[in-house]
Coordinates of C-alpha atoms in Angstrom, one line a residue:
M153 CA -0.3 -0.2 0.1
S154 CA 1.5 3.2 -1.0
K155 CA 1.6 6.1 1.6
P156 CA -0.7 8.9 1.3
I157 CA 0.6 12.2 0.1
V158 CA 0.1 15.6 1.6
A159 CA 1.4 18.9 -0.1
I160 CA 1.5 22.2 1.5
V161 CA 0.6 25.3 -0.7
G162 CA 0.7 29.2 0.2
R163 CA 1.9 32.4 -0.2
P164 CA 5.4 33.8 0.4
N165 CA 6.1 34.0 4.2
V166 CA 3.0 32.4 5.6
G167 CA 5.4 29.8 7.1
K168 CA 5.2 26.8 4.6
S169 CA 8.9 25.9 5.5
T170 CA 8.3 26.2 9.1
L171 CA 5.3 24.1 9.1
F172 CA 7.5 21.4 7.0
N173 CA 10.2 21.5 9.4
A174 CA 8.0 21.4 12.5
L175 CA 6.4 18.3 11.1
A176 CA 9.1 16.7 9.5
G177 CA 11.2 17.3 13.0
E178 CA 14.3 15.6 12.9
N179 CA 13.2 12.4 11.1
I180 CA 14.1 13.8 7.7
S181 CA 14.2 11.1 5.1
I182 CA 16.2 12.8 2.7
V183 CA 18.5 9.8 2.4
K184 CA 21.0 10.0 5.3
D185 CA 23.9 8.2 4.1
T186 CA 23.1 8.0 0.3
P187 CA 26.3 9.4 -1.5
G188 CA 25.3 11.3 -4.6
V189 CA 21.7 12.3 -3.3
T190 CA 21.6 15.9 -2.2
R191 CA 19.4 16.7 0.6
D192 CA 16.9 18.9 -0.9
R193 CA 14.3 19.2 1.7
I194 CA 11.1 18.8 -0.6
Y195 CA 9.8 15.5 1.0
A196 CA 9.8 14.0 4.3
D197 CA 8.2 11.0 5.8
V198 CA 5.9 12.1 8.7
E199 CA 4.3 9.7 11.2
W200 CA 1.1 11.0 13.2
L201 CA -0.8 8.4 15.6
N202 CA -0.7 5.4 13.6
Y203 CA -0.6 7.0 10.1
Q204 CA 2.4 7.4 7.8
F205 CA 2.5 9.8 5.0
T206 CA 4.8 11.9 2.8
L207 CA 4.8 15.4 3.3
I208 CA 5.6 17.8 0.2
D209 CA 6.7 21.4 0.3
T210 CA 5.7 22.5 -3.1
G211 CA 8.4 25.3 -2.9
G212 CA 8.8 29.1 -2.1
I213 CA 7.7 32.0 -4.2
E214 CA 10.0 34.8 -3.8
P215 CA 9.1 37.4 -6.6
D216 CA 8.2 41.2 -5.7
S217 CA 5.3 41.8 -8.1
S218 CA 1.8 40.4 -6.9
D219 CA 1.3 39.3 -10.7
V220 CA 4.1 36.9 -10.5
I221 CA 3.1 35.8 -6.9
L222 CA -0.3 34.7 -8.0
S223 CA 0.7 33.0 -11.2
Q224 CA 3.5 30.8 -9.1
M225 CA 1.1 30.1 -6.4
R226 CA -1.3 28.8 -9.2
E227 CA 1.6 26.8 -10.4
Q228 CA 2.3 25.3 -6.9
A229 CA -1.4 24.6 -6.4
Q230 CA -1.6 22.6 -9.7
I231 CA 1.3 20.5 -8.6
A232 CA -0.4 19.8 -5.4
I233 CA -3.7 18.9 -6.9
D234 CA -1.8 16.7 -9.5
T235 CA 0.2 14.8 -7.0
A236 CA -1.2 15.1 -3.7
D237 CA -4.1 13.1 -1.7
V238 CA -4.7 16.0 0.6
I239 CA -3.7 19.7 0.6
I240 CA -2.8 21.8 3.4
F241 CA -3.3 25.5 2.2
M242 CA -1.4 27.8 4.2
V243 CA -2.6 31.4 5.2
D244 CA -1.5 34.2 7.6
V245 CA -3.7 35.3 10.3
R246 CA -2.0 38.5 10.5
Q247 CA -2.0 39.5 7.1
G248 CA -5.7 38.4 6.8
L249 CA -7.4 37.4 3.8
I250 CA -5.8 38.6 0.5
D251 CA -7.1 38.4 -3.1
A252 CA -4.4 35.7 -4.0
D253 CA -5.8 33.4 -1.2
S254 CA -9.0 33.6 -2.9
K255 CA -8.1 32.9 -6.2
V256 CA -6.0 29.9 -5.3
A257 CA -8.8 28.6 -3.0
D258 CA -11.2 28.6 -6.1
M259 CA -8.7 26.4 -7.7
L260 CA -8.1 23.9 -4.9
R261 CA -11.9 24.0 -4.4
R262 CA -12.5 22.9 -8.0
S263 CA -9.9 20.0 -7.9
R264 CA -12.2 18.3 -5.3
K265 CA -9.3 17.2 -3.5
P266 CA -9.5 17.3 0.3
V267 CA -8.2 20.7 1.4
V268 CA -7.2 21.7 5.1
L269 CA -7.1 25.0 5.5
A270 CA -4.3 26.0 8.2
V271 CA -4.3 29.6 9.4
N272 CA -0.8 30.3 10.6
K273 CA 0.6 32.7 13.2
A274 CA -2.5 32.2 15.5
D275 CA -0.2 32.3 18.6
N276 CA -2.6 34.0 20.9
Y277 CA -5.8 31.7 20.5
E278 CA -8.2 33.8 22.2
K279 CA -7.3 37.0 20.6
S280 CA -6.7 36.0 17.0
L281 CA -10.2 33.7 16.7
P282 CA -12.2 36.9 15.1
D283 CA -9.5 37.0 12.6
V284 CA -9.6 33.2 11.8
Y285 CA -13.2 33.2 11.3
E286 CA -12.9 35.5 8.3
F287 CA -11.2 32.7 6.4
Y288 CA -14.6 30.9 6.3
N289 CA -15.0 33.2 3.5
L290 CA -13.0 30.9 1.2
G291 CA -15.5 28.3 1.2
I292 CA -12.8 25.4 1.7
G293 CA -14.0 24.3 5.0
D294 CA -13.2 25.1 8.5
P295 CA -9.9 27.2 9.2
Q296 CA -7.5 25.3 11.6
P297 CA -5.8 27.9 13.6
I298 CA -2.0 27.1 14.1
S299 CA 1.2 28.5 15.1
A300 CA 4.1 26.5 13.1
A301 CA 6.7 28.3 15.0
G302 CA 5.3 27.7 18.4
K303 CA 3.9 24.2 17.4
Q304 CA 0.7 25.0 18.6
G305 CA -2.5 23.4 16.9
L306 CA -0.7 20.9 14.7
G307 CA -2.2 17.8 16.4
D308 CA -5.9 19.1 15.7
M309 CA -4.7 20.1 12.0
L310 CA -3.2 16.7 11.7
D311 CA -6.3 15.0 12.9
V312 CA -8.4 16.6 10.1
V313 CA -5.4 15.7 7.4
V314 CA -5.4 12.1 8.4
G315 CA -9.2 11.9 8.7
Y316 CA -9.2 11.9 4.9
F317 CA -6.9 9.1 4.4
T318 CA -9.2 6.4 5.1
E319 CA -11.7 7.5 2.7
N320 CA -9.5 7.3 -0.2
G321 CA -7.2 4.8 0.7
Q322 CA -9.3 1.9 1.3
E323 CA -10.3 0.9 -2.5
E324 CA -7.1 2.0 -3.9
R325 CA -4.7 -1.1 -3.6
E326 CA -7.1 -4.3 -4.3
D327 CA -5.2 -5.5 -7.2
D328 CA -2.1 -7.6 -7.4
R329 CA -0.7 -6.8 -10.8
P330 CA 3.2 -5.6 -10.5
R331 CA 3.0 -1.9 -10.5
I332 CA 6.2 -0.4 -12.4
A333 CA 7.4 3.3 -12.2
V334 CA 9.4 4.7 -15.1
V335 CA 11.5 7.4 -13.8
G336 CA 14.4 9.6 -15.1
K337 CA 15.4 12.9 -16.2
P338 CA 13.5 14.6 -18.9
N339 CA 14.1 13.4 -22.2
V340 CA 15.8 10.3 -21.6
G341 CA 12.9 8.1 -23.2
K342 CA 10.7 7.4 -20.4
S343 CA 7.7 7.4 -22.5
S344 CA 9.0 5.9 -25.7
I345 CA 9.7 2.8 -23.7
I346 CA 6.5 2.6 -22.6
N347 CA 4.8 3.6 -26.1
K348 CA 7.3 0.9 -27.7
L349 CA 5.9 -1.9 -25.2
L350 CA 2.3 -1.0 -26.0
G351 CA 2.6 -0.2 -29.6
E352 CA 4.8 -2.9 -30.9
N353 CA 3.4 -5.9 -29.1
R354 CA 0.0 -5.6 -29.9
V355 CA -0.7 -5.7 -26.3
I356 CA -4.2 -4.7 -24.9
V357 CA -4.1 -1.2 -23.8
S358 CA -6.4 0.3 -21.3
D359 CA -6.0 3.5 -19.4
I360 CA -7.0 3.3 -15.9
A361 CA -7.6 6.8 -14.4
G362 CA -5.1 6.7 -11.7
T363 CA -7.5 5.9 -8.9
T364 CA -7.1 9.1 -6.5
R365 CA -4.3 10.7 -8.6
D366 CA -4.4 12.2 -12.0
A367 CA -1.5 10.3 -13.3
I368 CA -2.8 7.9 -16.3
D369 CA -1.6 4.3 -15.4
T370 CA -1.0 2.2 -18.5
A371 CA -2.0 -1.5 -18.2
I372 CA 0.5 -3.6 -20.3
T373 CA -0.4 -7.5 -20.8
W374 CA 2.6 -9.5 -21.6
G375 CA 3.1 -13.3 -21.5
G376 CA -0.4 -13.4 -20.2
R377 CA 0.3 -11.1 -17.3
E378 CA -1.0 -7.8 -16.7
Y379 CA 1.5 -4.9 -15.4
V380 CA 0.7 -1.4 -14.4
F381 CA 3.2 1.2 -15.9
I382 CA 3.1 4.8 -13.9
D383 CA 4.6 7.2 -16.2
T384 CA 6.4 10.2 -14.7
A385 CA 6.7 12.0 -18.0
G386 CA 4.8 15.2 -18.6
L387 CA 7.5 17.7 -18.0
R388 CA 7.5 19.4 -21.1
R389 CA 7.0 23.0 -19.6
K390 CA 8.5 25.4 -21.3
N391 CA 10.5 28.6 -20.0
K392 CA 10.6 27.2 -16.5
I393 CA 13.2 28.2 -14.2
K394 CA 15.8 25.0 -13.7
E395 CA 15.1 24.7 -10.2
E396 CA 11.4 25.0 -10.4
L397 CA 11.4 22.4 -13.1
E398 CA 13.7 20.1 -11.1
R399 CA 11.7 20.5 -7.9
Y400 CA 8.6 19.7 -9.9
S401 CA 10.3 16.4 -11.3
I402 CA 11.2 15.5 -7.8
I403 CA 7.9 15.6 -6.5
R404 CA 6.5 13.7 -9.5
T405 CA 9.1 11.0 -8.8
V406 CA 8.3 10.7 -5.2
T407 CA 4.5 10.3 -5.8
A408 CA 5.2 7.9 -8.5
V409 CA 7.7 5.6 -6.4
D410 CA 5.6 5.7 -3.7
R411 CA 3.1 3.9 -5.7
A412 CA 5.2 1.4 -7.3
D413 CA 6.6 -2.1 -6.6
V414 CA 9.6 -1.9 -9.1
V415 CA 11.3 1.3 -10.3
V416 CA 12.9 1.5 -13.5
V417 CA 15.5 4.4 -13.7
V418 CA 15.9 5.3 -17.2
I419 CA 19.4 6.8 -18.1
D420 CA 20.4 8.2 -21.6
A421 CA 23.4 6.4 -22.9
V422 CA 24.6 9.2 -24.6
E423 CA 24.6 11.4 -22.1
G424 CA 26.1 8.8 -19.5
V425 CA 25.0 8.7 -15.7
T426 CA 24.6 11.8 -14.1
E427 CA 24.4 13.3 -10.4
Q428 CA 20.7 14.0 -11.2
D429 CA 20.2 10.2 -11.9
A430 CA 21.7 9.2 -8.6
K431 CA 19.5 11.6 -6.8
I432 CA 16.2 10.1 -8.6
A433 CA 17.8 6.6 -8.1
G434 CA 18.2 7.5 -4.3
I435 CA 14.8 8.3 -3.9
A436 CA 14.0 4.7 -5.0
H437 CA 16.4 3.3 -2.7
D438 CA 15.2 5.3 0.0
R439 CA 11.7 3.8 -0.1
G440 CA 12.7 0.2 -0.3
K441 CA 11.7 -0.3 -3.8
G442 CA 13.0 -3.0 -6.1
I443 CA 15.5 -1.1 -9.0
L444 CA 16.1 -1.9 -12.5
V445 CA 18.5 0.6 -14.4
V446 CA 17.6 0.7 -17.9
V447 CA 20.4 2.5 -20.2
N448 CA 18.2 3.6 -23.2
K449 CA 19.4 4.9 -26.7
W450 CA 22.1 2.0 -26.5
D451 CA 21.8 1.9 -30.5
A452 CA 23.3 5.3 -30.5
I453 CA 26.6 4.2 -28.9
E454 CA 29.9 3.2 -30.9
K455 CA 30.9 0.0 -29.2
D456 CA 33.9 -2.2 -28.9
D457 CA 34.0 -5.4 -26.6
K458 CA 34.6 -3.4 -23.4
T459 CA 31.8 -0.9 -24.0
V460 CA 29.0 -2.6 -21.8
Y461 CA 31.9 -3.2 -18.9
K462 CA 33.0 0.2 -18.8
Y463 CA 29.5 1.8 -18.7
T464 CA 28.2 -0.8 -16.1
E465 CA 31.4 0.1 -14.0
K466 CA 30.6 3.7 -14.3
I467 CA 27.1 3.3 -13.3
R468 CA 28.1 1.3 -10.3
E469 CA 30.5 3.8 -9.1
T470 CA 27.5 6.7 -9.3
L471 CA 25.1 4.5 -7.9
S472 CA 27.3 3.0 -5.7
F473 CA 24.8 2.8 -2.5
M474 CA 22.8 0.5 -4.6
P475 CA 25.0 -2.5 -5.6
Y476 CA 22.0 -4.8 -5.7
A477 CA 20.4 -2.9 -8.6
E478 CA 20.0 -4.8 -12.0
I479 CA 21.2 -3.1 -15.1
M480 CA 20.1 -3.4 -18.8
F481 CA 20.9 -2.1 -22.1
V482 CA 18.1 -1.1 -24.4
S483 CA 16.8 0.9 -27.2
A484 CA 13.5 2.0 -27.4
Q485 CA 13.9 3.4 -30.9
T486 CA 14.6 -0.2 -32.4
G487 CA 13.0 -2.4 -29.6
Q488 CA 16.3 -4.2 -28.7
R489 CA 16.0 -6.0 -25.6
L490 CA 12.8 -4.5 -24.3
A491 CA 11.2 -7.8 -24.2
K492 CA 13.8 -8.8 -21.5
L493 CA 12.4 -6.0 -19.2
F494 CA 9.3 -8.1 -18.3
D495 CA 11.5 -10.9 -17.1
M496 CA 13.8 -8.8 -15.0
I497 CA 10.8 -7.3 -13.5
D498 CA 9.0 -10.5 -12.8
M499 CA 12.4 -11.6 -11.1
I500 CA 12.6 -8.4 -8.9
V501 CA 9.2 -8.6 -7.9
Q502 CA 9.8 -12.3 -6.8
N503 CA 13.0 -11.3 -4.9
Q504 CA 10.9 -8.4 -3.4
S505 CA 8.7 -11.0 -1.7
M506 CA 11.2 -13.6 -0.9
R507 CA 10.8 -15.0 2.6
I508 CA 13.5 -17.1 4.2
A509 CA 13.0 -19.7 7.0
T510 CA 14.4 -18.5 10.3
G511 CA 16.3 -21.5 10.7
V512 CA 18.1 -20.9 7.6
L513 CA 19.0 -17.2 8.5
N514 CA 20.5 -18.3 11.9
E515 CA 22.8 -20.9 10.2
I516 CA 24.0 -18.2 7.6
L517 CA 24.5 -15.8 10.7
S518 CA 26.5 -18.4 13.1
E519 CA 28.5 -19.1 9.8
A520 CA 29.1 -15.6 9.2
V521 CA 30.4 -14.7 12.7
A522 CA 32.7 -17.8 12.7
L523 CA 34.3 -16.5 9.5
Q524 CA 34.8 -13.0 10.9
Q525 CA 34.7 -11.8 14.4
P526 CA 32.2 -9.0 15.1
P527 CA 33.7 -5.7 16.2
S528 CA 34.6 -4.9 19.8
D529 CA 35.0 -1.7 21.5
K530 CA 36.8 -1.0 24.9
G531 CA 37.0 -4.5 25.5
K532 CA 33.2 -5.1 24.9
R533 CA 32.5 -7.2 22.0
L534 CA 29.2 -7.3 20.1
K535 CA 27.3 -10.6 20.2
L536 CA 24.6 -11.3 17.6
Y537 CA 21.9 -13.7 19.1
Y538 CA 19.5 -14.4 16.7
I539 CA 18.0 -13.0 13.4
T540 CA 14.5 -13.1 11.5
Q541 CA 12.7 -12.0 8.7
V542 CA 9.8 -9.8 9.6
S543 CA 8.5 -8.5 6.5
V544 CA 8.7 -8.4 2.7
K545 CA 8.7 -5.4 0.0
P546 CA 11.4 -4.7 0.9
P547 CA 12.9 -7.9 2.8
T548 CA 13.3 -6.6 6.1
F549 CA 15.3 -8.6 9.0
V550 CA 15.7 -8.1 12.6
I551 CA 18.9 -8.8 14.2
F552 CA 18.9 -9.1 18.2
V553 CA 22.3 -8.1 19.6
N554 CA 23.7 -7.3 23.1
D555 CA 24.8 -3.6 22.4
R556 CA 23.4 -1.8 19.1
A557 CA 26.3 0.8 19.5
L558 CA 28.7 -1.9 18.7
M559 CA 26.9 -2.9 15.5
H560 CA 28.8 -1.0 13.0
F561 CA 27.4 -0.4 9.5
S562 CA 30.1 -2.2 8.0
Y563 CA 29.3 -5.4 9.8
T564 CA 25.5 -5.0 8.9
R565 CA 26.9 -4.9 5.2
Y566 CA 29.0 -8.0 5.7
L567 CA 25.7 -9.7 6.8
E568 CA 23.7 -8.7 3.9
N569 CA 26.4 -9.8 1.7
K570 CA 26.4 -13.1 3.3
I571 CA 22.6 -13.4 2.9
R572 CA 22.9 -12.3 -0.5
D573 CA 25.6 -14.8 -1.7
T574 CA 23.2 -17.5 -0.7
F575 CA 19.7 -16.1 -1.8
G576 CA 20.8 -13.7 -4.5
F577 CA 18.0 -11.1 -3.8
R578 CA 19.0 -9.2 -7.2
G579 CA 17.3 -6.0 -7.8
T580 CA 15.9 -5.6 -4.2
P581 CA 17.4 -3.5 -1.2
L582 CA 17.5 -5.3 1.9
K583 CA 16.5 -3.5 5.2
F584 CA 17.9 -4.4 8.7
I585 CA 16.6 -3.5 12.2
I586 CA 18.8 -4.0 14.8
R587 CA 17.4 -4.7 18.4
E588 CA 19.1 -4.7 21.8
R589 CA 18.4 -7.9 24.2
K590 CA 20.1 -7.9 27.5
E591 CA 22.2 -11.2 28.5
R592 CA 19.4 -12.5 30.9
E593 CA 16.5 -11.8 28.4
K594 CA 18.3 -14.4 26.2

């Protein structure tokens, strides 16, 4: 089940970033140890009560004229409407109701998406109440008075936000078709790959209106099995400032990746692998998805017997945080090797859902410990008691140890490699949770 997406929209200086930071707190998901991924704080994973959701900051607007502000706010609101399940529309009680607020409220109202109206800077509740009531005039429901800076009223606001999840979330994921997000920079050939798969193979095409989202998902039948492709194309927007465009594409990528089982990261063979590719792949890695790196336009490359090897090496280097990712070389233009895409996807889906018996895992663990002594610190040695698999998609393991502080990242990596040596798990990340157990509990 994908996490719901909540987007924050509002004029400059109403406190969007303050709210984003207050809700994201310290648990900022922007890939802590993933090299090559810059920490653009565009999205963060937030937990409230028993709900988890992805919070998106649609971006700051800093122009001076009110016309530009309005057009950029519309732009932001459109991003939110396209991608979010729930929209937080922020206004400022001190500035009162402004024309731009009303115009954006009209757009949001027409979108029929749930909107939560957050009236910020209501630090003194009693005093600002009459001013809060003024925002009823926007016609998008009850204003929620909050103070993002003082962290007041956030709980009540979040209760309203998560109240919308259950209404939308229930019917969304009843089908068990593999869902594949095709992501990558603009112009690498994402849509061409999907179109080629559709057109050449006389497959049955049906456009499923994206359940709660507006992205059109495409169902493709191959070898008697149906797959749903989520396309993140649609970034053909002229004269957009580069940062804006990049921000928008990252938001689109996060929302598509969240809904997918397998993420196909498309790289342009002519241009080679870039930092931006690493950033995009990092989002999928971060969210524990199966990953297939597809190098497109392979027909356009001059090749000798070492080309594939050199290329693979460069990709492995740039995407060093995901050595498990599968790599394929294709051409959407000629259709070269595209048929193999489905075999790869099937394998990755299978690996994502693989479960390993606890007995077998513990045999691997004791063998690994015998081969390489666990680390120690100040005379205290790490002891590993027990390992068990607790979930799939991605396969997640809990390891019980005597002292978490002694469990170095490198030793976890070593154990991961041992498990991979036996079971492969190609194309999927593995997640390890380290739990402490006192000697006597054991």
